Short mmCIF file of C-alpha atoms in Angstrom, two decimals:
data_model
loop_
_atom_site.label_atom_id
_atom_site.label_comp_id
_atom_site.label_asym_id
_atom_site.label_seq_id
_atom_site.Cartn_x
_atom_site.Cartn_y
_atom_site.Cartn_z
CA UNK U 1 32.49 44.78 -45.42
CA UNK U 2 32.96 43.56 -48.98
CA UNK U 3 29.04 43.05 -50.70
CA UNK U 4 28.53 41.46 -54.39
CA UNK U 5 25.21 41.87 -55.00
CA UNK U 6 24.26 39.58 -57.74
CA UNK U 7 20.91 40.07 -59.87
CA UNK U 8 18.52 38.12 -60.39
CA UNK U 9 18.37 34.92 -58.13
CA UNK U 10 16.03 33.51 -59.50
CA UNK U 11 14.88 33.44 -63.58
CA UNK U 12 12.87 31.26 -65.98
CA UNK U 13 13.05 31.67 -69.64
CA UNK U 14 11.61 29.93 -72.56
CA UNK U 15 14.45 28.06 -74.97
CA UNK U 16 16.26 30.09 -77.72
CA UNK U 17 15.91 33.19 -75.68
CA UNK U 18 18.54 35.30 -73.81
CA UNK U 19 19.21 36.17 -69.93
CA UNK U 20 21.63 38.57 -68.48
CA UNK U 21 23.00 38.42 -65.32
CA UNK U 22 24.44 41.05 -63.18
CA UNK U 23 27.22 40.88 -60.65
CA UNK U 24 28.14 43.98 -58.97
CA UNK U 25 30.15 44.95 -55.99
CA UNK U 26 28.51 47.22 -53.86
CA UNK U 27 30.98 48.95 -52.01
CA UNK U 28 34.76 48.39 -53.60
CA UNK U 29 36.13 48.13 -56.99
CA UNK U 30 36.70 44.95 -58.36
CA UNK U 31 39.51 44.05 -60.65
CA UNK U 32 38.84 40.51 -61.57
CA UNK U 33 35.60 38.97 -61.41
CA UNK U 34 34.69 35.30 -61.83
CA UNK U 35 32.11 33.56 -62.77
CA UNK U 36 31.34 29.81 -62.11
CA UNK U 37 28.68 27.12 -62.87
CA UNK U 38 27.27 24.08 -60.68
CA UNK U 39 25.98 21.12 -61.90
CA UNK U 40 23.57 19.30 -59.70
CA UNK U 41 24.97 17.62 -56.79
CA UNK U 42 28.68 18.62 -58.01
CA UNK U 43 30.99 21.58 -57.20
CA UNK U 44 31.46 24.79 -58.65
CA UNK U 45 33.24 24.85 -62.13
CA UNK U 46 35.03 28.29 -62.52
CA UNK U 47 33.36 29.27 -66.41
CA UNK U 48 35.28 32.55 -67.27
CA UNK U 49 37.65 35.31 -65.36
CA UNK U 50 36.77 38.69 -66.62
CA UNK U 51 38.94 41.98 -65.80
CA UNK U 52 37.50 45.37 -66.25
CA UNK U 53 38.03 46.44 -69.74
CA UNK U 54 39.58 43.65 -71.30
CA UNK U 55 38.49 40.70 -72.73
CA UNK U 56 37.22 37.63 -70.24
CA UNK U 57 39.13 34.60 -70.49
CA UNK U 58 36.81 31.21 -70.83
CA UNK U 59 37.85 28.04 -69.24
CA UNK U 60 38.46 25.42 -71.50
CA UNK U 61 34.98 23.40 -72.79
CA UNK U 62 33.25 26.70 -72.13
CA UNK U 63 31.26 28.48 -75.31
CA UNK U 64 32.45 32.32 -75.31
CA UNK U 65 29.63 32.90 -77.73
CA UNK U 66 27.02 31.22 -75.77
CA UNK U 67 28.32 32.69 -72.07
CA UNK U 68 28.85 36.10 -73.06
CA UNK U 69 30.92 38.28 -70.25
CA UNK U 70 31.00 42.08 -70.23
CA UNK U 71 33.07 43.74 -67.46
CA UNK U 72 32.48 47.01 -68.56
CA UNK U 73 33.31 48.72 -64.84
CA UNK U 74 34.98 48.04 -61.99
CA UNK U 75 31.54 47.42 -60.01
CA UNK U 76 29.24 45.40 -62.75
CA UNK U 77 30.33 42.57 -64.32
CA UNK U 78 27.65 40.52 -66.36
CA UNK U 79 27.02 37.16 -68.09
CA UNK U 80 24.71 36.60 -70.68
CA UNK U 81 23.37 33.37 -71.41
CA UNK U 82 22.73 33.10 -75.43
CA UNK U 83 20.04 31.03 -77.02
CA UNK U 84 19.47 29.13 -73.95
CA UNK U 85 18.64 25.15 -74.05
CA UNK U 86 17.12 23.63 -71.35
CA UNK U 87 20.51 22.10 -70.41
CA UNK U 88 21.62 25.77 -69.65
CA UNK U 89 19.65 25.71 -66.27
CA UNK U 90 21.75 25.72 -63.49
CA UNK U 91 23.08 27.45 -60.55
CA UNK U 92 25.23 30.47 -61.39
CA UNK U 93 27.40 32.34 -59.13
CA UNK U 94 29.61 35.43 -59.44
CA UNK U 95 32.53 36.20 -57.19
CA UNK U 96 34.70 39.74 -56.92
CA UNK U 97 38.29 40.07 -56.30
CA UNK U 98 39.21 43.56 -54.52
CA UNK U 99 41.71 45.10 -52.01
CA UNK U 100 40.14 42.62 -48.99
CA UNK U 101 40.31 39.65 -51.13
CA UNK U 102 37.15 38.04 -52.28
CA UNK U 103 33.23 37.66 -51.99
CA UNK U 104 30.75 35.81 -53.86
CA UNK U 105 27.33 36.23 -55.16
CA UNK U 106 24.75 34.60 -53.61
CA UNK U 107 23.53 33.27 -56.96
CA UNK U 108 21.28 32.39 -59.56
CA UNK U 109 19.33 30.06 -60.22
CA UNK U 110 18.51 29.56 -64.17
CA UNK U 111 15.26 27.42 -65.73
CA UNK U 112 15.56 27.37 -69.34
CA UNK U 113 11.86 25.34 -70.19
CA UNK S 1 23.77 37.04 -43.70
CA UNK S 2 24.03 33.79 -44.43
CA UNK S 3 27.61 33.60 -45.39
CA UNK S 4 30.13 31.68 -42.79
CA UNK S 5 32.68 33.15 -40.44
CA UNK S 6 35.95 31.48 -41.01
CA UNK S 7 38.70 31.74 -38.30
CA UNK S 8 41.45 32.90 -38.91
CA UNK S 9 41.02 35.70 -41.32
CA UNK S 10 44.79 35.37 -42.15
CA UNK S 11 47.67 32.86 -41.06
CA UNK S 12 51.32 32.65 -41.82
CA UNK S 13 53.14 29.70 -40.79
CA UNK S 14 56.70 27.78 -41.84
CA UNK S 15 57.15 25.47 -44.12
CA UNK S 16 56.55 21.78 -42.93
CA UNK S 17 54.40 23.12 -40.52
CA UNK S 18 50.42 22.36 -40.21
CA UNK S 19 47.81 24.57 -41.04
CA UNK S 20 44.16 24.28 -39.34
CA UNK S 21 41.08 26.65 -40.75
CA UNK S 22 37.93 26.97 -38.84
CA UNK S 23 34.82 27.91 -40.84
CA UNK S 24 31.15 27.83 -38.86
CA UNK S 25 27.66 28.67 -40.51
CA UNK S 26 24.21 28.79 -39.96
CA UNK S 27 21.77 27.36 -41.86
CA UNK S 28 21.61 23.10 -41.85
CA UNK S 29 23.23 21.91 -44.91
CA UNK S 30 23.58 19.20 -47.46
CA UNK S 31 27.12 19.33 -47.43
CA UNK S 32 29.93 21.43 -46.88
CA UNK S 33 32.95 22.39 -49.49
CA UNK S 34 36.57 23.12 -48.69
CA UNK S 35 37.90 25.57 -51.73
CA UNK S 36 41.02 27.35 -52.19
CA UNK S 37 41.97 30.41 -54.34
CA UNK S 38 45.25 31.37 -55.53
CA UNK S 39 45.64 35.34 -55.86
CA UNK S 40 44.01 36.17 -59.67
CA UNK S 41 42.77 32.70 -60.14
CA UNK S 42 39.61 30.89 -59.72
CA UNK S 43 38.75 28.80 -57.18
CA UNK S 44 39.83 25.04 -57.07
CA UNK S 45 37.46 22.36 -55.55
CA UNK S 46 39.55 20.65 -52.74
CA UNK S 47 36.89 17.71 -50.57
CA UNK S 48 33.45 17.96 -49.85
CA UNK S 49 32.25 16.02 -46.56
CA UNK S 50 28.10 15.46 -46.16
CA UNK S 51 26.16 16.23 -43.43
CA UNK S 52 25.67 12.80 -42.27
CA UNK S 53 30.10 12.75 -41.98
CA UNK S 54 32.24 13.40 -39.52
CA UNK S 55 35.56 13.52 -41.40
CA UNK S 56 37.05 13.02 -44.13
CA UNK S 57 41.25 12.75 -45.97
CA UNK S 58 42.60 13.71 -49.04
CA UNK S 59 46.83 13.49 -49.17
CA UNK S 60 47.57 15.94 -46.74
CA UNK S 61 43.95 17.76 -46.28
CA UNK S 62 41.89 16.48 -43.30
CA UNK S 63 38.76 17.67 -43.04
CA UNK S 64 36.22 17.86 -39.62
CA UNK S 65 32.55 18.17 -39.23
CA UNK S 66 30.26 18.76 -36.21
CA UNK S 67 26.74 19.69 -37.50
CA UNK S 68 25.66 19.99 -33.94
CA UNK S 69 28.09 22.90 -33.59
CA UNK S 70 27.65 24.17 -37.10
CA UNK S 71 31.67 24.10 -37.42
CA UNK S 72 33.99 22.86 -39.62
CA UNK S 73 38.04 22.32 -39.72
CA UNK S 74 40.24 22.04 -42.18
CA UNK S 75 43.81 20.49 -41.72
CA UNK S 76 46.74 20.93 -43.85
CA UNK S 77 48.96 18.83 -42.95
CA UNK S 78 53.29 18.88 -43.81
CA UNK S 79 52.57 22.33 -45.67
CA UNK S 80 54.15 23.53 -48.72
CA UNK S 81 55.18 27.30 -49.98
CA UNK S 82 53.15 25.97 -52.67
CA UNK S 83 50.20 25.97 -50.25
CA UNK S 84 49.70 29.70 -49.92
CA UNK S 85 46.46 31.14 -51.19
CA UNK S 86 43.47 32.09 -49.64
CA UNK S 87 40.79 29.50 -48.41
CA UNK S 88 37.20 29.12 -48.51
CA UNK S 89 34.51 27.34 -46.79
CA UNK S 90 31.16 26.86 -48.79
CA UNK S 91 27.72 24.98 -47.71
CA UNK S 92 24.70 24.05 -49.86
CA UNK S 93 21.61 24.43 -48.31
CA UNK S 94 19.30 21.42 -47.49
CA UNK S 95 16.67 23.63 -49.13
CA UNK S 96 18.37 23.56 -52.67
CA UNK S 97 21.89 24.21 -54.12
CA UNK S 98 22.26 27.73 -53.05
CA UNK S 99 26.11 28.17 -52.27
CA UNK S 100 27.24 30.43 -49.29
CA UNK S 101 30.63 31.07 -48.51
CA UNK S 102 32.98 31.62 -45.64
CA UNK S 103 34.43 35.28 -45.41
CA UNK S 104 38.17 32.85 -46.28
CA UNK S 105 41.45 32.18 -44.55
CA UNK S 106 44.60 33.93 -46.18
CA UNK S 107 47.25 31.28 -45.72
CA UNK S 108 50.96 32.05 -46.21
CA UNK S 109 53.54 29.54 -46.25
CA UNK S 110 57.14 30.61 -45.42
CA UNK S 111 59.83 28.59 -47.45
#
């Protein structure tokens, strides 16, 4: 079956610093990717839908500058978290859209302290 | 895994008709989420019903939980060719917020 594997699921990073992370899928090609935030005790807000070698397209009230998305293949997609402020931690998840539909990430969790 | 099984994998039905999605999991959860995806898009929140619920309504969505049975229903009720997309079943573990999804239900809507 369809596997995103999405890297890493856990990080902590000091404030003003960068973090990168990776969502790839493991065993199809994926031509849109999506990437979504969760706010404590809320849903998932979609962020940004990227397609492989084109630019990603940001949801309204998100920061392209700050959420930086490179899908630079059609099996890695990644977001990059720029100058991060403690209210950048959050849950992040990645999902892949490809011949059998779609599959998520299982996640990551991001500490900015 | 820990991602859901949701049943069935794909469903076409007429318009005006109702539409019932079956998603179980595994782990004991906070809460469960109902989402649905139209093809290219992101996914839209549509109810979330707690662990300590049994059901819940929004307009023409119904939405079933038995914990005991680690199962959950979703109703669409009067559906619409509007209605098509594919959708998803998502719980939060009572560990944390970690997310895991339902494998989704491809619903079709025939005008």
């Amino acid at each position: 079956g369809a596997v995103v594997s999405q890297h890493p699921s856990r990080v902590i990073c000091k404030s003003g610093t960068s973090v990168k992370i990776e969502c790839r899928s493991l065993d199809f090609q994926a031509t849109t990717m999506f990437w979504y935030r969760q706010f404590p005790k809320k849903s998932l807000m979609l962020m940004a839908t990227s397609n492989e070698g084109s630019k990603a397209t940001y949801e309204q009230g998100v920061e392209k500058d700050k959420f930086l998305i490179n899908h630079a293949s059609l099996t890695l997609s990644t977001l990059t978290v720029t100058s991060a402020h403690p209210e950048d931690s959050s849950f992040y998840i990645c999902s892949a859209e490809g011949a059998l539909g779609y599959t998520f990430g299982s996640g990551t969790r991001l500490t900015v302290v | 895994s820990q991602q859901g099984e949701e049943d069935p994998q794909a469903l076409s039905i007429q318009e005006g008709e109702n539409a019932t999605m079956n998603c179980s999991y595994k782990t004991s959860i906070n809460n469960l989420q109902w989402y649905r995806q139209n093809s290219g898009r992101g996914l839209v929140h549509l109810i979330l019903i707690r662990s300590n619920e049994r059901e819940k309504h929004s307009g023409r969505l119904r939405v079933t939980l038995d914990t005991s049975k680690k199962s959950s229903s979703l109703l669409i009720t009067a559906s619409r060719a509007a209605d098509t997309a594919s959708y998803f079943c998502a719980t939060v573990s009572n560990t944390g917020n970690q997310f895991y999804f339902g494998t989704g239900t491809s619903l079709t809507v025939i005008p």
